[in-house]
Amino acid sequence: MLYIIGLGLCDEKDITMRGLEAVKSSSRVYLEAYTSILMVQKERLEAFYGKDLILADRDMVETESDEILRDADTQDVSLLVVGDPFGATTHTDMILRARALKIPTRIIHNASIMNAIGACGLALYNFGQSVSLVFFTETWKPDSFYDRIKENADLGLHTLVLLDIKVKEQSEENLARGRKIYEPPRYMTIPQAVSQLIEIEALRQSGTLSAEKTLAVGMSRVGGGDEHQRIVCGTLAELQAHPVDAFGEPLHSLVIVGKRLHPLEVEFAEDFAVNRGTWQGVAESVYGCASSQQ
C-alpha cells in the first residue's frame, strides 16, 4: 500500500492516529519537503514517529517517483505531506502514477490552509477560487492569477492567495550549467505579495483591487496556536506599509476580502486590524457592511 498522509500545519503532534499507525507500519517513509513546510525540523518528527524519514525534494517527487513507489505493491510505503494530501496537484499526480502500476493507495486527510484560513473570521463558504502568487523577476511577471481574483471579486467572494516559497531552487546560471548548487530558501511575505498585486492592478486597470479601498487579511503560521499564528488585517496599502516583522515567521498567506462581507466577519477581524477605525470605515463605506457592534 502507498499511503499519502497529511501532517497538518504545525508540528509532529498534528498527525492523526490513523496516519501515525500507517507510518509505523511502513518500511519506508518519505517527507515531501518543497510544497510547504512544518514549524519543526524533521528530527522532531522522527523522534515522535519512531521512524527515519527520507526527504523527498522536487526532483524526487516529480521525476524520480519510481523510487518512492518501489515495492509499494508488496510493502507499506508512506509519503508525508504538510497540510492535506490534496493541497497540491503534485500529490494527485503521484496517486495516478501508483494506479497505473496497480499499487493500492490510501489517503489520510488532515487540516490544511484551505480550511484553517477560517481562523481569520471570514466564512469559508464565502471563498471563491484560491490562487498562487509566485515571486516576480525583472523579466517574468505572470499575471494569470489576476483573472481568478477578478472572477471572485465580481461574485463578491473572498480570495485565498497562497504565497510562493523557494526551497532547493537553482539560479538560472547554475541550472543552465547543470551545477547542483542551490539558492537559500526564500518565502514570500505579505508586504511583498501586496506590492505585486498592486503592480499587476496598475497594468490591468480593471478596478478589481485598490490600495486604499480593498480590504485584506494577512496570516502566518496558520494552525500554530497563539504562540505562532499571526493575523493582521487592513487595506492593501496598510498591509504593504506594515512592518514585515509584525506578520510573524513564514509561511504567509493573504486573503483578499470580497464584497459579500457579513457584519460578523467585520466584527471578528476587527481585533486584528492595523487600524480599527479604517477597517470599520472601509467595510461600511466601500463594502456596505458595518460591524454588528457599531
PDB file of C-alpha atoms in Angstrom:
ATOM      1  CA  MET A   1       0.000   0.000   0.000  1.00  0.00           C
ATOM      2  CA  LEU A   2       1.123   3.544  -0.761  1.00  0.00           C
ATOM      3  CA  TYR A   3      -0.093   5.834   1.989  1.00  0.00           C
ATOM      4  CA  ILE A   4      -0.213   9.575   1.375  1.00  0.00           C
ATOM      5  CA  ILE A   5      -0.576  11.106   4.803  1.00  0.00           C
ATOM      6  CA  GLY A   6      -1.449  14.674   5.742  1.00  0.00           C
ATOM      7  CA  LEU A   7       0.606  16.034   8.638  1.00  0.00           C
ATOM      8  CA  GLY A   8      -1.471  19.102   9.426  1.00  0.00           C
ATOM      9  CA  LEU A   9       0.056  22.548   9.748  1.00  0.00           C
ATOM     10  CA  CYS A  10       2.093  22.842  12.916  1.00  0.00           C
ATOM     11  CA  ASP A  11       4.296  20.144  14.443  1.00  0.00           C
ATOM     12  CA  GLU A  12       4.832  16.425  14.986  1.00  0.00           C
ATOM     13  CA  LYS A  13       1.684  16.072  17.126  1.00  0.00           C
ATOM     14  CA  ASP A  14      -0.706  17.171  14.378  1.00  0.00           C
ATOM     15  CA  ILE A  15      -0.633  13.800  12.640  1.00  0.00           C
ATOM     16  CA  THR A  16      -3.825  11.755  13.094  1.00  0.00           C
ATOM     17  CA  MET A  17      -3.822   8.428  14.912  1.00  0.00           C
ATOM     18  CA  ARG A  18      -4.692   6.715  11.633  1.00  0.00           C
ATOM     19  CA  GLY A  19      -1.737   8.432   9.978  1.00  0.00           C
ATOM     20  CA  LEU A  20       0.644   7.516  12.781  1.00  0.00           C
ATOM     21  CA  GLU A  21      -0.376   3.858  12.571  1.00  0.00           C
ATOM     22  CA  ALA A  22       0.326   3.870   8.836  1.00  0.00           C
ATOM     23  CA  VAL A  23       3.752   5.459   9.374  1.00  0.00           C
ATOM     24  CA  LYS A  24       4.711   2.857  11.963  1.00  0.00           C
ATOM     25  CA  SER A  25       3.675   0.024   9.614  1.00  0.00           C
ATOM     26  CA  SER A  26       5.707   1.360   6.668  1.00  0.00           C
ATOM     27  CA  SER A  27       9.046   0.005   5.519  1.00  0.00           C
ATOM     28  CA  ARG A  28       9.992   3.405   4.071  1.00  0.00           C
ATOM     29  CA  VAL A  29       8.651   6.846   4.987  1.00  0.00           C
ATOM     30  CA  TYR A  30       9.218   9.890   2.761  1.00  0.00           C
ATOM     31  CA  LEU A  31       8.722  13.504   3.820  1.00  0.00           C
ATOM     32  CA  GLU A  32       7.732  15.765   0.945  1.00  0.00           C
ATOM     33  CA  ALA A  33       9.741  18.889   1.594  1.00  0.00           C
ATOM     34  CA  TYR A  34       9.070  21.529  -1.030  1.00  0.00           C
ATOM     35  CA  THR A  35       5.383  22.412  -1.481  1.00  0.00           C
ATOM     36  CA  SER A  36       5.137  23.568   2.139  1.00  0.00           C
ATOM     37  CA  ILE A  37       6.939  23.425   5.492  1.00  0.00           C
ATOM     38  CA  LEU A  38       6.113  22.473   9.054  1.00  0.00           C
ATOM     39  CA  MET A  39       7.141  24.559  12.046  1.00  0.00           C
ATOM     40  CA  VAL A  40       9.577  21.900  13.301  1.00  0.00           C
ATOM     41  CA  GLN A  41      12.599  20.081  11.875  1.00  0.00           C
ATOM     42  CA  LYS A  42      12.366  16.516  10.620  1.00  0.00           C
ATOM     43  CA  GLU A  43      14.334  15.246  13.639  1.00  0.00           C
ATOM     44  CA  ARG A  44      11.336  16.105  15.845  1.00  0.00           C
ATOM     45  CA  LEU A  45       9.100  14.091  13.537  1.00  0.00           C
ATOM     46  CA  GLU A  46      11.490  11.124  13.553  1.00  0.00           C
ATOM     47  CA  ALA A  47      11.662  11.055  17.340  1.00  0.00           C
ATOM     48  CA  PHE A  48       7.875  11.176  17.686  1.00  0.00           C
ATOM     49  CA  TYR A  49       7.106   8.668  14.920  1.00  0.00           C
ATOM     50  CA  GLY A  50       9.940   6.294  15.796  1.00  0.00           C
ATOM     51  CA  LYS A  51      10.917   6.173  12.111  1.00  0.00           C
ATOM     52  CA  ASP A  52      13.712   7.547   9.943  1.00  0.00           C
ATOM     53  CA  LEU A  53      12.376   9.919   7.288  1.00  0.00           C
ATOM     54  CA  ILE A  54      13.696  10.231   3.745  1.00  0.00           C
ATOM     55  CA  LEU A  55      13.479  13.809   2.471  1.00  0.00           C
ATOM     56  CA  ALA A  56      11.698  13.913  -0.882  1.00  0.00           C
ATOM     57  CA  ASP A  57      12.572  17.087  -2.764  1.00  0.00           C
ATOM     58  CA  ARG A  58      11.040  18.364  -6.011  1.00  0.00           C
ATOM     59  CA  ASP A  59      13.281  16.200  -8.198  1.00  0.00           C
ATOM     60  CA  MET A  60      12.385  13.028  -6.349  1.00  0.00           C
ATOM     61  CA  VAL A  61       8.644  13.661  -6.224  1.00  0.00           C
ATOM     62  CA  GLU A  62       8.269  14.914  -9.788  1.00  0.00           C
ATOM     63  CA  THR A  63      10.907  12.982 -11.745  1.00  0.00           C
ATOM     64  CA  GLU A  64      12.009  10.084  -9.546  1.00  0.00           C
ATOM     65  CA  SER A  65       8.656   8.860  -8.261  1.00  0.00           C
ATOM     66  CA  ASP A  66       9.585   5.289  -9.215  1.00  0.00           C
ATOM     67  CA  GLU A  67      11.895   5.251  -6.191  1.00  0.00           C
ATOM     68  CA  ILE A  68       9.066   6.244  -3.872  1.00  0.00           C
ATOM     69  CA  LEU A  69       6.746   3.681  -5.438  1.00  0.00           C
ATOM     70  CA  ARG A  70       9.354   0.904  -5.379  1.00  0.00           C
ATOM     71  CA  ASP A  71       7.940  -2.292  -3.807  1.00  0.00           C
ATOM     72  CA  ALA A  72       4.797  -0.458  -2.668  1.00  0.00           C
ATOM     73  CA  ASP A  73       2.773  -3.308  -4.183  1.00  0.00           C
ATOM     74  CA  THR A  74       4.243  -5.704  -1.600  1.00  0.00           C
ATOM     75  CA  GLN A  75       5.192  -3.360   1.281  1.00  0.00           C
ATOM     76  CA  ASP A  76       3.680  -0.366   3.021  1.00  0.00           C
ATOM     77  CA  VAL A  77       5.313   2.904   1.915  1.00  0.00           C
ATOM     78  CA  SER A  78       4.286   6.333   3.233  1.00  0.00           C
ATOM     79  CA  LEU A  79       4.614   9.794   1.725  1.00  0.00           C
ATOM     80  CA  LEU A  80       4.113  12.520   4.340  1.00  0.00           C
ATOM     81  CA  VAL A  81       2.644  15.813   3.152  1.00  0.00           C
ATOM     82  CA  VAL A  82       2.348  19.068   5.097  1.00  0.00           C
ATOM     83  CA  GLY A  83      -1.317  20.010   5.371  1.00  0.00           C
ATOM     84  CA  ASP A  84      -3.646  17.728   3.421  1.00  0.00           C
ATOM     85  CA  PRO A  85      -2.598  15.315   0.636  1.00  0.00           C
ATOM     86  CA  PHE A  86      -4.817  17.039  -1.910  1.00  0.00           C
ATOM     87  CA  GLY A  87      -3.497  20.524  -1.148  1.00  0.00           C
ATOM     88  CA  ALA A  88      -1.102  20.281  -4.125  1.00  0.00           C
ATOM     89  CA  THR A  89      -1.561  18.754  -7.581  1.00  0.00           C
ATOM     90  CA  THR A  90       1.822  17.051  -7.196  1.00  0.00           C
ATOM     91  CA  HIS A  91       0.267  14.514  -4.861  1.00  0.00           C
ATOM     92  CA  THR A  92      -2.654  13.849  -7.189  1.00  0.00           C
ATOM     93  CA  ASP A  93      -0.093  13.009  -9.877  1.00  0.00           C
ATOM     94  CA  MET A  94       1.623  10.578  -7.509  1.00  0.00           C
ATOM     95  CA  ILE A  95      -1.674   8.749  -6.946  1.00  0.00           C
ATOM     96  CA  LEU A  96      -2.257   8.464 -10.702  1.00  0.00           C
ATOM     97  CA  ARG A  97       1.226   7.007 -11.190  1.00  0.00           C
ATOM     98  CA  ALA A  98       0.581   4.461  -8.443  1.00  0.00           C
ATOM     99  CA  ARG A  99      -2.733   3.460 -10.009  1.00  0.00           C
ATOM    100  CA  ALA A 100      -1.030   2.944 -13.363  1.00  0.00           C
ATOM    101  CA  LEU A 101       1.316   0.495 -11.638  1.00  0.00           C
ATOM    102  CA  LYS A 102      -1.615  -1.274  -9.916  1.00  0.00           C
ATOM    103  CA  ILE A 103      -0.334  -0.159  -6.495  1.00  0.00           C
ATOM    104  CA  PRO A 104      -3.108   0.235  -3.897  1.00  0.00           C
ATOM    105  CA  THR A 105      -3.271   3.737  -2.392  1.00  0.00           C
ATOM    106  CA  ARG A 106      -4.830   5.160   0.724  1.00  0.00           C
ATOM    107  CA  ILE A 107      -5.249   8.848   1.587  1.00  0.00           C
ATOM    108  CA  ILE A 108      -5.222  10.019   5.208  1.00  0.00           C
ATOM    109  CA  HIS A 109      -6.513  13.565   5.475  1.00  0.00           C
ATOM    110  CA  ASN A 110      -5.583  16.380   7.845  1.00  0.00           C
ATOM    111  CA  ALA A 111      -6.059  20.123   8.332  1.00  0.00           C
ATOM    112  CA  SER A 112      -4.751  22.388   5.584  1.00  0.00           C
ATOM    113  CA  ILE A 113      -4.544  26.089   4.848  1.00  0.00           C
ATOM    114  CA  MET A 114      -7.682  25.665   2.731  1.00  0.00           C
ATOM    115  CA  ASN A 115      -9.870  25.219   5.809  1.00  0.00           C
ATOM    116  CA  ALA A 116      -7.711  26.632   8.624  1.00  0.00           C
ATOM    117  CA  ILE A 117      -7.787  30.034   6.913  1.00  0.00           C
ATOM    118  CA  GLY A 118     -11.205  30.394   8.576  1.00  0.00           C
ATOM    119  CA  ALA A 119      -9.315  31.350  11.754  1.00  0.00           C
ATOM    120  CA  CYS A 120      -9.310  34.936  10.461  1.00  0.00           C
ATOM    121  CA  GLY A 121     -13.083  35.070  10.888  1.00  0.00           C
ATOM    122  CA  LEU A 122     -14.066  35.083   7.214  1.00  0.00           C
ATOM    123  CA  ALA A 123     -16.652  32.404   6.458  1.00  0.00           C
ATOM    124  CA  LEU A 124     -15.294  29.543   4.347  1.00  0.00           C
ATOM    125  CA  TYR A 125     -18.463  29.361   2.247  1.00  0.00           C
ATOM    126  CA  ASN A 126     -17.799  32.941   1.092  1.00  0.00           C
ATOM    127  CA  PHE A 127     -14.468  31.982  -0.503  1.00  0.00           C
ATOM    128  CA  GLY A 128     -14.062  31.564  -4.243  1.00  0.00           C
ATOM    129  CA  GLN A 129     -11.139  30.174  -6.210  1.00  0.00           C
ATOM    130  CA  SER A 130      -7.761  30.080  -4.493  1.00  0.00           C
ATOM    131  CA  VAL A 131      -4.736  31.401  -6.382  1.00  0.00           C
ATOM    132  CA  SER A 132      -0.975  31.082  -6.115  1.00  0.00           C
ATOM    133  CA  LEU A 133       1.311  34.091  -6.338  1.00  0.00           C
ATOM    134  CA  VAL A 134       4.902  33.458  -7.456  1.00  0.00           C
ATOM    135  CA  PHE A 135       7.975  35.616  -6.960  1.00  0.00           C
ATOM    136  CA  PHE A 136       8.292  38.141  -9.779  1.00  0.00           C
ATOM    137  CA  THR A 137      11.611  38.667 -11.540  1.00  0.00           C
ATOM    138  CA  GLU A 138      12.716  41.521 -13.775  1.00  0.00           C
ATOM    139  CA  THR A 139      11.740  39.527 -16.860  1.00  0.00           C
ATOM    140  CA  TRP A 140       8.942  37.255 -15.583  1.00  0.00           C
ATOM    141  CA  LYS A 141       5.770  38.600 -14.016  1.00  0.00           C
ATOM    142  CA  PRO A 142       2.969  36.104 -14.672  1.00  0.00           C
ATOM    143  CA  ASP A 143      -0.452  37.599 -14.040  1.00  0.00           C
ATOM    144  CA  SER A 144      -2.951  34.840 -14.826  1.00  0.00           C
ATOM    145  CA  PHE A 145      -3.896  34.785 -11.109  1.00  0.00           C
ATOM    146  CA  TYR A 146      -5.483  38.223 -11.562  1.00  0.00           C
ATOM    147  CA  ASP A 147      -8.297  36.799 -13.691  1.00  0.00           C
ATOM    148  CA  ARG A 148      -9.281  34.402 -10.891  1.00  0.00           C
ATOM    149  CA  ILE A 149      -9.224  37.229  -8.333  1.00  0.00           C
ATOM    150  CA  LYS A 150     -11.447  39.336 -10.610  1.00  0.00           C
ATOM    151  CA  GLU A 151     -13.893  36.460 -11.113  1.00  0.00           C
ATOM    152  CA  ASN A 152     -14.157  36.061  -7.335  1.00  0.00           C
ATOM    153  CA  ALA A 153     -14.484  39.799  -6.811  1.00  0.00           C
ATOM    154  CA  ASP A 154     -17.273  40.049  -9.400  1.00  0.00           C
ATOM    155  CA  LEU A 155     -19.193  37.463  -7.353  1.00  0.00           C
ATOM    156  CA  GLY A 156     -18.360  39.176  -4.069  1.00  0.00           C
ATOM    157  CA  LEU A 157     -16.255  36.245  -2.866  1.00  0.00           C
ATOM    158  CA  HIS A 158     -13.070  36.224  -0.808  1.00  0.00           C
ATOM    159  CA  THR A 159      -9.831  35.018  -2.443  1.00  0.00           C
ATOM    160  CA  LEU A 160      -7.167  32.987  -0.664  1.00  0.00           C
ATOM    161  CA  VAL A 161      -3.766  33.865  -2.118  1.00  0.00           C
ATOM    162  CA  LEU A 162      -1.069  31.253  -1.468  1.00  0.00           C
ATOM    163  CA  LEU A 163       2.357  32.856  -1.416  1.00  0.00           C
ATOM    164  CA  ASP A 164       5.405  31.423  -3.131  1.00  0.00           C
ATOM    165  CA  ILE A 165       8.189  29.529  -1.421  1.00  0.00           C
ATOM    166  CA  LYS A 166      11.539  28.681  -2.965  1.00  0.00           C
ATOM    167  CA  VAL A 167      13.186  25.619  -1.422  1.00  0.00           C
ATOM    168  CA  LYS A 168      16.149  23.921  -3.076  1.00  0.00           C
ATOM    169  CA  GLU A 169      15.944  26.152  -6.143  1.00  0.00           C
ATOM    170  CA  GLN A 170      18.778  26.740  -8.614  1.00  0.00           C
ATOM    171  CA  SER A 171      19.745  30.073 -10.160  1.00  0.00           C
ATOM    172  CA  GLU A 172      19.273  30.369 -13.927  1.00  0.00           C
ATOM    173  CA  GLU A 173      23.042  30.263 -14.399  1.00  0.00           C
ATOM    174  CA  ASN A 174      23.560  27.148 -12.287  1.00  0.00           C
ATOM    175  CA  LEU A 175      20.571  25.493 -13.938  1.00  0.00           C
ATOM    176  CA  ALA A 176      21.940  26.248 -17.413  1.00  0.00           C
ATOM    177  CA  ARG A 177      25.378  24.926 -16.476  1.00  0.00           C
ATOM    178  CA  GLY A 178      23.960  21.821 -14.822  1.00  0.00           C
ATOM    179  CA  ARG A 179      25.512  22.687 -11.471  1.00  0.00           C
ATOM    180  CA  LYS A 180      23.756  21.239  -8.421  1.00  0.00           C
ATOM    181  CA  ILE A 181      24.156  24.460  -6.441  1.00  0.00           C
ATOM    182  CA  TYR A 182      21.021  25.656  -4.680  1.00  0.00           C
ATOM    183  CA  GLU A 183      19.856  29.070  -3.566  1.00  0.00           C
ATOM    184  CA  PRO A 184      18.991  29.770   0.091  1.00  0.00           C
ATOM    185  CA  PRO A 185      15.293  29.179   0.895  1.00  0.00           C
ATOM    186  CA  ARG A 186      13.016  32.171   0.288  1.00  0.00           C
ATOM    187  CA  TYR A 187       9.468  32.746   1.498  1.00  0.00           C
ATOM    188  CA  MET A 188       7.209  35.470   0.128  1.00  0.00           C
ATOM    189  CA  THR A 189       5.936  37.944   2.734  1.00  0.00           C
ATOM    190  CA  ILE A 190       2.592  39.732   2.943  1.00  0.00           C
ATOM    191  CA  PRO A 191       4.011  43.197   2.001  1.00  0.00           C
ATOM    192  CA  GLN A 192       5.838  41.696  -0.974  1.00  0.00           C
ATOM    193  CA  ALA A 193       2.679  39.930  -2.142  1.00  0.00           C
ATOM    194  CA  VAL A 194       0.603  43.098  -1.835  1.00  0.00           C
ATOM    195  CA  SER A 195       3.225  45.038  -3.793  1.00  0.00           C
ATOM    196  CA  GLN A 196       2.991  42.527  -6.642  1.00  0.00           C
ATOM    197  CA  LEU A 197      -0.812  42.611  -6.611  1.00  0.00           C
ATOM    198  CA  ILE A 198      -0.846  46.408  -6.832  1.00  0.00           C
ATOM    199  CA  GLU A 199       1.720  46.269  -9.638  1.00  0.00           C
ATOM    200  CA  ILE A 200      -0.499  43.997 -11.716  1.00  0.00           C
ATOM    201  CA  GLU A 201      -3.597  46.088 -10.971  1.00  0.00           C
ATOM    202  CA  ALA A 202      -1.730  49.099 -12.361  1.00  0.00           C
ATOM    203  CA  LEU A 203      -1.179  47.147 -15.584  1.00  0.00           C
ATOM    204  CA  ARG A 204      -4.684  45.666 -15.864  1.00  0.00           C
ATOM    205  CA  GLN A 205      -6.606  48.684 -14.551  1.00  0.00           C
ATOM    206  CA  SER A 206      -9.906  46.836 -14.130  1.00  0.00           C
ATOM    207  CA  GLY A 207     -10.549  48.370 -10.725  1.00  0.00           C
ATOM    208  CA  THR A 208     -10.627  44.968  -9.053  1.00  0.00           C
ATOM    209  CA  LEU A 209      -8.001  45.944  -6.482  1.00  0.00           C
ATOM    210  CA  SER A 210      -7.496  49.294  -4.805  1.00  0.00           C
ATOM    211  CA  ALA A 211      -4.667  50.061  -2.405  1.00  0.00           C
ATOM    212  CA  GLU A 212      -6.912  52.267  -0.269  1.00  0.00           C
ATOM    213  CA  LYS A 213     -10.312  50.578  -0.710  1.00  0.00           C
ATOM    214  CA  THR A 214      -9.631  46.841  -0.863  1.00  0.00           C
ATOM    215  CA  LEU A 215      -9.567  45.072   2.482  1.00  0.00           C
ATOM    216  CA  ALA A 216      -7.289  42.081   3.039  1.00  0.00           C
ATOM    217  CA  VAL A 217      -6.138  39.764   5.796  1.00  0.00           C
ATOM    218  CA  GLY A 218      -2.546  38.599   6.202  1.00  0.00           C
ATOM    219  CA  MET A 219      -1.896  35.396   8.139  1.00  0.00           C
ATOM    220  CA  SER A 220       1.212  33.470   9.113  1.00  0.00           C
ATOM    221  CA  ARG A 221       1.859  30.047  10.602  1.00  0.00           C
ATOM    222  CA  VAL A 222      -1.825  29.223  10.477  1.00  0.00           C
ATOM    223  CA  GLY A 223      -2.711  26.402  12.856  1.00  0.00           C
ATOM    224  CA  GLY A 224       0.267  27.063  15.095  1.00  0.00           C
ATOM    225  CA  GLY A 225      -1.691  28.384  18.064  1.00  0.00           C
ATOM    226  CA  ASP A 226      -1.291  31.733  19.792  1.00  0.00           C
ATOM    227  CA  GLU A 227       2.473  31.345  20.179  1.00  0.00           C
ATOM    228  CA  HIS A 228       2.997  31.028  16.404  1.00  0.00           C
ATOM    229  CA  GLN A 229      -0.037  32.191  14.446  1.00  0.00           C
ATOM    230  CA  ARG A 230      -0.391  35.855  13.461  1.00  0.00           C
ATOM    231  CA  ILE A 231      -3.361  37.614  11.861  1.00  0.00           C
ATOM    232  CA  VAL A 232      -3.183  41.199  10.563  1.00  0.00           C
ATOM    233  CA  CYS A 233      -5.902  42.901   8.530  1.00  0.00           C
ATOM    234  CA  GLY A 234      -6.421  46.241   6.866  1.00  0.00           C
ATOM    235  CA  THR A 235      -6.437  47.861   3.453  1.00  0.00           C
ATOM    236  CA  LEU A 236      -3.867  46.686   0.918  1.00  0.00           C
ATOM    237  CA  ALA A 237      -1.978  49.942   1.465  1.00  0.00           C
ATOM    238  CA  GLU A 238      -1.871  49.368   5.236  1.00  0.00           C
ATOM    239  CA  LEU A 239      -0.588  45.811   4.849  1.00  0.00           C
ATOM    240  CA  GLN A 240       2.038  46.909   2.338  1.00  0.00           C
ATOM    241  CA  ALA A 241       3.346  49.576   4.723  1.00  0.00           C
ATOM    242  CA  HIS A 242       3.125  47.452   7.869  1.00  0.00           C
ATOM    243  CA  PRO A 243       6.480  46.201   9.273  1.00  0.00           C
ATOM    244  CA  VAL A 244       7.211  42.757   7.880  1.00  0.00           C
ATOM    245  CA  ASP A 245       8.193  41.501  11.343  1.00  0.00           C
ATOM    246  CA  ALA A 246       4.650  42.150  12.543  1.00  0.00           C
ATOM    247  CA  PHE A 247       3.366  39.371  10.283  1.00  0.00           C
ATOM    248  CA  GLY A 248       5.410  36.683  12.004  1.00  0.00           C
ATOM    249  CA  GLU A 249       7.554  33.895  10.637  1.00  0.00           C
ATOM    250  CA  PRO A 250       6.752  32.125   7.337  1.00  0.00           C
ATOM    251  CA  LEU A 251       4.669  30.702   5.841  1.00  0.00           C
ATOM    252  CA  HIS A 252       2.473  33.710   4.998  1.00  0.00           C
ATOM    253  CA  SER A 253      -0.961  33.664   3.334  1.00  0.00           C
ATOM    254  CA  LEU A 254      -3.194  36.503   2.166  1.00  0.00           C
ATOM    255  CA  VAL A 255      -6.963  36.815   1.849  1.00  0.00           C
ATOM    256  CA  ILE A 256      -8.500  39.468  -0.388  1.00  0.00           C
ATOM    257  CA  VAL A 257     -11.872  40.328   1.111  1.00  0.00           C
ATOM    258  CA  GLY A 258     -14.919  40.090  -1.158  1.00  0.00           C
ATOM    259  CA  LYS A 259     -17.990  42.327  -1.159  1.00  0.00           C
ATOM    260  CA  ARG A 260     -20.217  39.612   0.346  1.00  0.00           C
ATOM    261  CA  LEU A 261     -18.857  40.660   3.685  1.00  0.00           C
ATOM    262  CA  HIS A 262     -21.064  39.891   6.681  1.00  0.00           C
ATOM    263  CA  PRO A 263     -21.184  42.096   9.806  1.00  0.00           C
ATOM    264  CA  LEU A 264     -19.965  39.189  11.945  1.00  0.00           C
ATOM    265  CA  GLU A 265     -16.934  38.798   9.663  1.00  0.00           C
ATOM    266  CA  VAL A 266     -16.144  42.504  10.056  1.00  0.00           C
ATOM    267  CA  GLU A 267     -16.508  42.264  13.818  1.00  0.00           C
ATOM    268  CA  PHE A 268     -14.396  39.114  14.184  1.00  0.00           C
ATOM    269  CA  ALA A 269     -11.478  40.594  12.240  1.00  0.00           C
ATOM    270  CA  GLU A 270     -11.536  43.981  13.991  1.00  0.00           C
ATOM    271  CA  ASP A 271      -9.222  42.783  16.747  1.00  0.00           C
ATOM    272  CA  PHE A 272      -6.532  42.058  14.133  1.00  0.00           C
ATOM    273  CA  ALA A 273      -6.811  45.362  12.260  1.00  0.00           C
ATOM    274  CA  VAL A 274      -3.814  47.642  11.701  1.00  0.00           C
ATOM    275  CA  ASN A 275      -6.286  50.465  12.326  1.00  0.00           C
ATOM    276  CA  ARG A 276      -9.701  49.511  13.690  1.00  0.00           C
ATOM    277  CA  GLY A 277     -11.273  52.777  12.508  1.00  0.00           C
ATOM    278  CA  THR A 278     -10.045  52.318   8.942  1.00  0.00           C
ATOM    279  CA  TRP A 279     -11.154  48.682   8.888  1.00  0.00           C
ATOM    280  CA  GLN A 280     -14.668  49.595  10.059  1.00  0.00           C
ATOM    281  CA  GLY A 281     -14.851  52.676   7.829  1.00  0.00           C
ATOM    282  CA  VAL A 282     -13.877  50.914   4.595  1.00  0.00           C
ATOM    283  CA  ALA A 283     -16.076  47.932   5.424  1.00  0.00           C
ATOM    284  CA  GLU A 284     -19.057  50.273   5.754  1.00  0.00           C
ATOM    285  CA  SER A 285     -18.360  52.864   3.047  1.00  0.00           C
ATOM    286  CA  VAL A 286     -16.926  50.606   0.325  1.00  0.00           C
ATOM    287  CA  TYR A 287     -18.296  47.179   1.183  1.00  0.00           C
ATOM    288  CA  GLY A 288     -21.617  48.399   2.566  1.00  0.00           C
ATOM    289  CA  CYS A 289     -21.165  46.291   5.677  1.00  0.00           C
ATOM    290  CA  ALA A 290     -20.889  47.714   9.179  1.00  0.00           C
ATOM    291  CA  SER A 291     -19.718  45.741  12.172  1.00  0.00           C
ATOM    292  CA  SER A 292     -22.574  44.382  14.259  1.00  0.00           C
ATOM    293  CA  GLN A 293     -21.049  46.284  17.189  1.00  0.00           C
ATOM    294  CA  GLN A 294     -21.249  49.695  15.515  1.00  0.00           C
TER     295      GLN A 294
END
